[in-house]
CSV table of C-alpha atoms in Angstrom, one decimal:
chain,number,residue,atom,x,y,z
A,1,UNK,CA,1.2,16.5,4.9
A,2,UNK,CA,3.1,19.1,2.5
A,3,UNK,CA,2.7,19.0,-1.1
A,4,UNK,CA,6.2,17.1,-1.4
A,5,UNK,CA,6.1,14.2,1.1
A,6,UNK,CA,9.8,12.8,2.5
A,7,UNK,CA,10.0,10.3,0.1
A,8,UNK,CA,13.1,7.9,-0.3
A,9,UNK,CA,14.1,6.7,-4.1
A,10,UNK,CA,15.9,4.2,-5.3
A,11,UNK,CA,17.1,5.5,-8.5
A,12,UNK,CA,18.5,8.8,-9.0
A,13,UNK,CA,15.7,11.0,-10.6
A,14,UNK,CA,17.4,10.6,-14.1
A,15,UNK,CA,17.0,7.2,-14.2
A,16,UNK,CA,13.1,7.2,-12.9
A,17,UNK,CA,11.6,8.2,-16.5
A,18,UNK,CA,10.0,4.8,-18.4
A,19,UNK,CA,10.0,2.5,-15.4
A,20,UNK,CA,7.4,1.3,-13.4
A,21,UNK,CA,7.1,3.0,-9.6
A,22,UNK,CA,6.5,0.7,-6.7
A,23,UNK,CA,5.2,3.1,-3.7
A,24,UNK,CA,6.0,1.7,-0.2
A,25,UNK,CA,4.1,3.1,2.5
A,26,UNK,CA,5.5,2.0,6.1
A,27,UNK,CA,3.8,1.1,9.2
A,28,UNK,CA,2.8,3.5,12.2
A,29,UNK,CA,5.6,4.3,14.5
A,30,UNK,CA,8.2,3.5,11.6
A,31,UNK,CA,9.4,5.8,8.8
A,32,UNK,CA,10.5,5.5,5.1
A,33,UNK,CA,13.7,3.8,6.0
A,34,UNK,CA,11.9,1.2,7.2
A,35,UNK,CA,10.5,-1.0,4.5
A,36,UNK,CA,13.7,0.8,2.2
A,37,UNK,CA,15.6,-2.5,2.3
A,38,UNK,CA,12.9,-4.5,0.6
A,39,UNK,CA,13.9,-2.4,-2.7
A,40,UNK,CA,16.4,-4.8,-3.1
A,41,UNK,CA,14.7,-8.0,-3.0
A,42,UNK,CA,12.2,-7.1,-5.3
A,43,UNK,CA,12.4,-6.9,-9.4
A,44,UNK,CA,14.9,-4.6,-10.2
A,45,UNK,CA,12.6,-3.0,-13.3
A,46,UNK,CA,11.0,-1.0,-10.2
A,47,UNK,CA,11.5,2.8,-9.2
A,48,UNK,CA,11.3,2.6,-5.6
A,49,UNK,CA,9.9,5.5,-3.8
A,50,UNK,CA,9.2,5.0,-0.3
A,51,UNK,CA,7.1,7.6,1.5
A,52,UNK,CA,6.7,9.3,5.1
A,53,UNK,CA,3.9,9.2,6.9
A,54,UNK,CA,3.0,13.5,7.8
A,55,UNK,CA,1.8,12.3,11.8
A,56,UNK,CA,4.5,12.0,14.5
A,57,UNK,CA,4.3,9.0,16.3
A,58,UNK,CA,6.5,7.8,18.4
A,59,UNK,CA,10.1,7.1,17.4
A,60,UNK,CA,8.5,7.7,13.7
A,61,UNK,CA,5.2,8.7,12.0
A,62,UNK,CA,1.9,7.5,11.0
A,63,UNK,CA,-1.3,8.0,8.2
A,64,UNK,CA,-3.7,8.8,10.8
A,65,UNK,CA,-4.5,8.0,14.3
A,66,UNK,CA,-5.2,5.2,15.6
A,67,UNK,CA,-8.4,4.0,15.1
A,68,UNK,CA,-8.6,3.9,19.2
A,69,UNK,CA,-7.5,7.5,19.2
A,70,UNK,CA,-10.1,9.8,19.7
A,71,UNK,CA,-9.0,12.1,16.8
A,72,UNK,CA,-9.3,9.3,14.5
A,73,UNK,CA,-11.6,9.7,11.5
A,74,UNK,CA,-12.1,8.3,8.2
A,75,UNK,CA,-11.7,12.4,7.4
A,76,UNK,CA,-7.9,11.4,8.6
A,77,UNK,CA,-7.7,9.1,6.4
A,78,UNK,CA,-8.9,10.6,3.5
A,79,UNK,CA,-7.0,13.7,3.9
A,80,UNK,CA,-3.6,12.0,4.1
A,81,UNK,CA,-4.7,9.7,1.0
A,82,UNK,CA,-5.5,12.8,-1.0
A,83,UNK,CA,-2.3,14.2,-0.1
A,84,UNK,CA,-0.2,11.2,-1.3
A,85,UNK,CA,-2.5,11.4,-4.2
A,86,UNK,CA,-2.0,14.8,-5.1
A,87,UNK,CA,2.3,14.5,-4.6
A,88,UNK,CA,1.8,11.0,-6.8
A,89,UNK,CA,0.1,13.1,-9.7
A,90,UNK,CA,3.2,15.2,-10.0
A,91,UNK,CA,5.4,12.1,-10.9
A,92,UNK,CA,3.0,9.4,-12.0
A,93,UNK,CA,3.7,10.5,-15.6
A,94,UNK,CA,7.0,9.7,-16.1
A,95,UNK,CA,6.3,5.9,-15.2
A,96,UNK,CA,4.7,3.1,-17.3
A,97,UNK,CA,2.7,2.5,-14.1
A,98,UNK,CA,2.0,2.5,-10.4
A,99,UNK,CA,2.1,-0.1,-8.0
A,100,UNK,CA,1.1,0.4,-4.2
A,101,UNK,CA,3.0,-1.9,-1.5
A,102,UNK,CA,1.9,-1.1,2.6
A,103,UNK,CA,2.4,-2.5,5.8
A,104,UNK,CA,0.4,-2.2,8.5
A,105,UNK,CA,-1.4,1.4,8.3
A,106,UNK,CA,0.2,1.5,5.4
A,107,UNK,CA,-1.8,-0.8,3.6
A,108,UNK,CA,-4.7,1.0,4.7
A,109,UNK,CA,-3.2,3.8,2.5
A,110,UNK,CA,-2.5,1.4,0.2
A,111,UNK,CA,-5.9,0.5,-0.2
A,112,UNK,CA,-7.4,3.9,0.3
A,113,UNK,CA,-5.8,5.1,-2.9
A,114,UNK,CA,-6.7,2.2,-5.1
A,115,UNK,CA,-10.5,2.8,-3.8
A,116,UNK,CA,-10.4,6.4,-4.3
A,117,UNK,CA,-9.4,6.4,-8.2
A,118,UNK,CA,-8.6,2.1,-8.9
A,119,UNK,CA,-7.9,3.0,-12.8
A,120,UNK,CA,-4.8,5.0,-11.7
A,121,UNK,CA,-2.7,1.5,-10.1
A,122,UNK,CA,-1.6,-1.6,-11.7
A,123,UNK,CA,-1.6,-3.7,-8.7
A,124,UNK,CA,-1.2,-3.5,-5.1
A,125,UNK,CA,0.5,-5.4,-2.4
A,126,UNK,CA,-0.7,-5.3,1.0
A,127,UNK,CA,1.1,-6.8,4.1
A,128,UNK,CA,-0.3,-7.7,7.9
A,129,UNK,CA,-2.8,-5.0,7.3
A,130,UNK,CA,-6.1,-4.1,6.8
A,131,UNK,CA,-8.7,-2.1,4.5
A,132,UNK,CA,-10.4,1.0,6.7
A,133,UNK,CA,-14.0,1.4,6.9
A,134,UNK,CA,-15.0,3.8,4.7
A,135,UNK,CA,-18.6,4.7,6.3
A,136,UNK,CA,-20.2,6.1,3.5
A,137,UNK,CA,-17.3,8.0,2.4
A,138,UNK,CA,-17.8,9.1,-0.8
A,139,UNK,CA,-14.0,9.6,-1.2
A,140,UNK,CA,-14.0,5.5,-1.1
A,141,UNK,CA,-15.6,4.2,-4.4
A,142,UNK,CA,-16.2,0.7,-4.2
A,143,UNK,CA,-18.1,-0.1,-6.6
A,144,UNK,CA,-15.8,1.3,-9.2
A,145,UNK,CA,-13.3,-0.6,-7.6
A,146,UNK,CA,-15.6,-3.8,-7.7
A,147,UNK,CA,-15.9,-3.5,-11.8
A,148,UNK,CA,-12.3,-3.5,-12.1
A,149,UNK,CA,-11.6,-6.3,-9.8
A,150,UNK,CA,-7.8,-5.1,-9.7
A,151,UNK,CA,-5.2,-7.1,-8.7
A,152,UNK,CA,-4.2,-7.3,-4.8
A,153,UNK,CA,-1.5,-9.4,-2.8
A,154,UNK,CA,-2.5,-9.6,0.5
A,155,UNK,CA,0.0,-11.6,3.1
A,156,UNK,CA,-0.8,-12.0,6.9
A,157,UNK,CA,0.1,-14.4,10.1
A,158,UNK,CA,-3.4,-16.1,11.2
A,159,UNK,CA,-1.5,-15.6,15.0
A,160,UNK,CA,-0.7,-11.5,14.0
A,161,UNK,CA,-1.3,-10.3,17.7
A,162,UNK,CA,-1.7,-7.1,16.4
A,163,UNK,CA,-4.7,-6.6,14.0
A,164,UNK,CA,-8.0,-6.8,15.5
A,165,UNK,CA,-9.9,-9.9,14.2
A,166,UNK,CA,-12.8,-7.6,13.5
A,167,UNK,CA,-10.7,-6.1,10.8
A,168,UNK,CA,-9.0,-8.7,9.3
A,169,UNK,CA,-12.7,-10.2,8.7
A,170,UNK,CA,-14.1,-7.2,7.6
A,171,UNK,CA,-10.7,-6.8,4.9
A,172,UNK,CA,-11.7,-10.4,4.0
A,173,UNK,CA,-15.1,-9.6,3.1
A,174,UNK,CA,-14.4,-6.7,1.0
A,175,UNK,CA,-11.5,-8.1,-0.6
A,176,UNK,CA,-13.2,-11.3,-2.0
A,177,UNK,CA,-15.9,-9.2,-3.1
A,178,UNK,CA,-13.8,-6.3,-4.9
A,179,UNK,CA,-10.5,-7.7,-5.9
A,180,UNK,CA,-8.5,-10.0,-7.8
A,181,UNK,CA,-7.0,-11.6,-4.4
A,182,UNK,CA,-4.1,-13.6,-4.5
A,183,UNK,CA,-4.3,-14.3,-0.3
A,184,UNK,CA,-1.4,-15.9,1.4
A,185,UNK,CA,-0.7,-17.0,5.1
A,186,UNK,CA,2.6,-17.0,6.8
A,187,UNK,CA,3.6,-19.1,10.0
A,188,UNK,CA,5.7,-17.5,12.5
A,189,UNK,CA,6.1,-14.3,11.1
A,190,UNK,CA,3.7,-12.4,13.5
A,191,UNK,CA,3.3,-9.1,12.8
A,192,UNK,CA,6.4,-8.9,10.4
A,193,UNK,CA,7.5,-9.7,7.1
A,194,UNK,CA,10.2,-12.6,6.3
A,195,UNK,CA,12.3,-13.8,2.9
A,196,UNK,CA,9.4,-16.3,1.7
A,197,UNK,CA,6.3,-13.6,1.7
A,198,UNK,CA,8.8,-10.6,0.2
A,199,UNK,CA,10.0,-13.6,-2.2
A,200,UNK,CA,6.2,-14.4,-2.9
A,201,UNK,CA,5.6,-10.2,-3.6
A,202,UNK,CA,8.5,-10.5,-5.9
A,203,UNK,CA,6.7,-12.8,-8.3
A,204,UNK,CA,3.5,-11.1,-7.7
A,205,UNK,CA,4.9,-7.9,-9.2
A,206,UNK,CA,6.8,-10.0,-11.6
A,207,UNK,CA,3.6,-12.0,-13.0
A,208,UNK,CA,1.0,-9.5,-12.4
A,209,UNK,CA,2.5,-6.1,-13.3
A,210,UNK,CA,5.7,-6.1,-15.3
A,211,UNK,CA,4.7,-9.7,-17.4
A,212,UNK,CA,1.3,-8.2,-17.9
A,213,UNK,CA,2.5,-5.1,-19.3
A,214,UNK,CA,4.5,-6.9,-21.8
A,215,UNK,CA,1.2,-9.1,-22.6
A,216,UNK,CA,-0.7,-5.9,-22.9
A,217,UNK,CA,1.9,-4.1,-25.8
């Protein structure tokens, strides 16, 4: 990935400074128009800034291979997490805080992030997706991650035909033993996203990020 990613905003950059930033990170095979819409839905507090994945795939672009590919790698991941990191440290300062929403891979970069440096993000919402297995990593540091038990929305179908069981148990695992987990499951929304879940992650952000920043003043 270049230093500056494709990123879409939602506010001009004059009107980004003392608002919170919400960082949407789309699926693979899509790009940052494609989760642009939910900007809309969602408290209107919120810089919006969605990011494009550096991989062509497809119509569109992914993190990292797929973990079937044979040039996957946790390195893959890492190295597009650091990336994101190092373009989020250029802007992180002119918000009150950062949130992390992904779909799919994306909330495998989602996650990544938070488990690289979990001080740095108020919340994070994750969506039909999974956490990646970090191997021994030492980018990935857990434990940090399990002291601050930071807060985490995680949606998902139970009939998602397209995220190996394997890794939805394995996210489960981790997630019960590292985060504040507010868990919710969907009927008939597959491997998608409908008006109830992105009305859930509404009051998610509300109650856990913008409320609790008031709380904490």
């Amino acid at each position: 990935m270049s230093e500056t990613p494709t990123v879409l905003w939602s506010r001009p950059e004059t009107g980004r400074p003392g608002t919170p930033l919400l960082v949407i990170f789309h699926g693979y095979g899509a790009d940052e128009e494609d989760l642009f819409s939910l900007a809309g839905q969602l408290p209107p507090e919120f810089t919006v800034a969605s990011v494009r994945a550096p991989l062509q795939a497809g119509p569109g672009y992914a993190w990292f291979p797929l973990r079937n590919d044979l040039s996957y790698s946790v390195t893959a991941v890492t190295e597009a997490a650091t990336a994101v990191e190092r373009w989020l440290d250029s802007v992180r300062e002119g918000h009150t805080s950062v949130t992390l929403l992904g779909f799919s891979q994306g909330m495998c970069m989602a996650t990544s992030l938070l488990r690289h440096r979990p001080a740095d993000y108020a919340a994070v919402v994750g969506l039909s997706g999974f956490v990646v297995d970090a191997e021994g990593d030492p980018f990935f540091d857990d434990d940090a991650v399990a002291a601050l038990k930071p807060e985490i929305f995680w949606g998902r179908d139970q009939a998602d035909p397209v995220i190996p069981q394997t890794a939805v148990e394995a996210t489960n695992t981790w997630m019960h033993g590292h985060a504040s987990l507010t868990k919710v499951l969907y009927t008939g929304i597959w491997h998608g996203i409908n008006a109830q879940e992105i009305g859930h992650v509404g009051e998610f952000l509300q109650y856990k990020v913008l409320n609790a920043a008031q709380a904490a003043k």
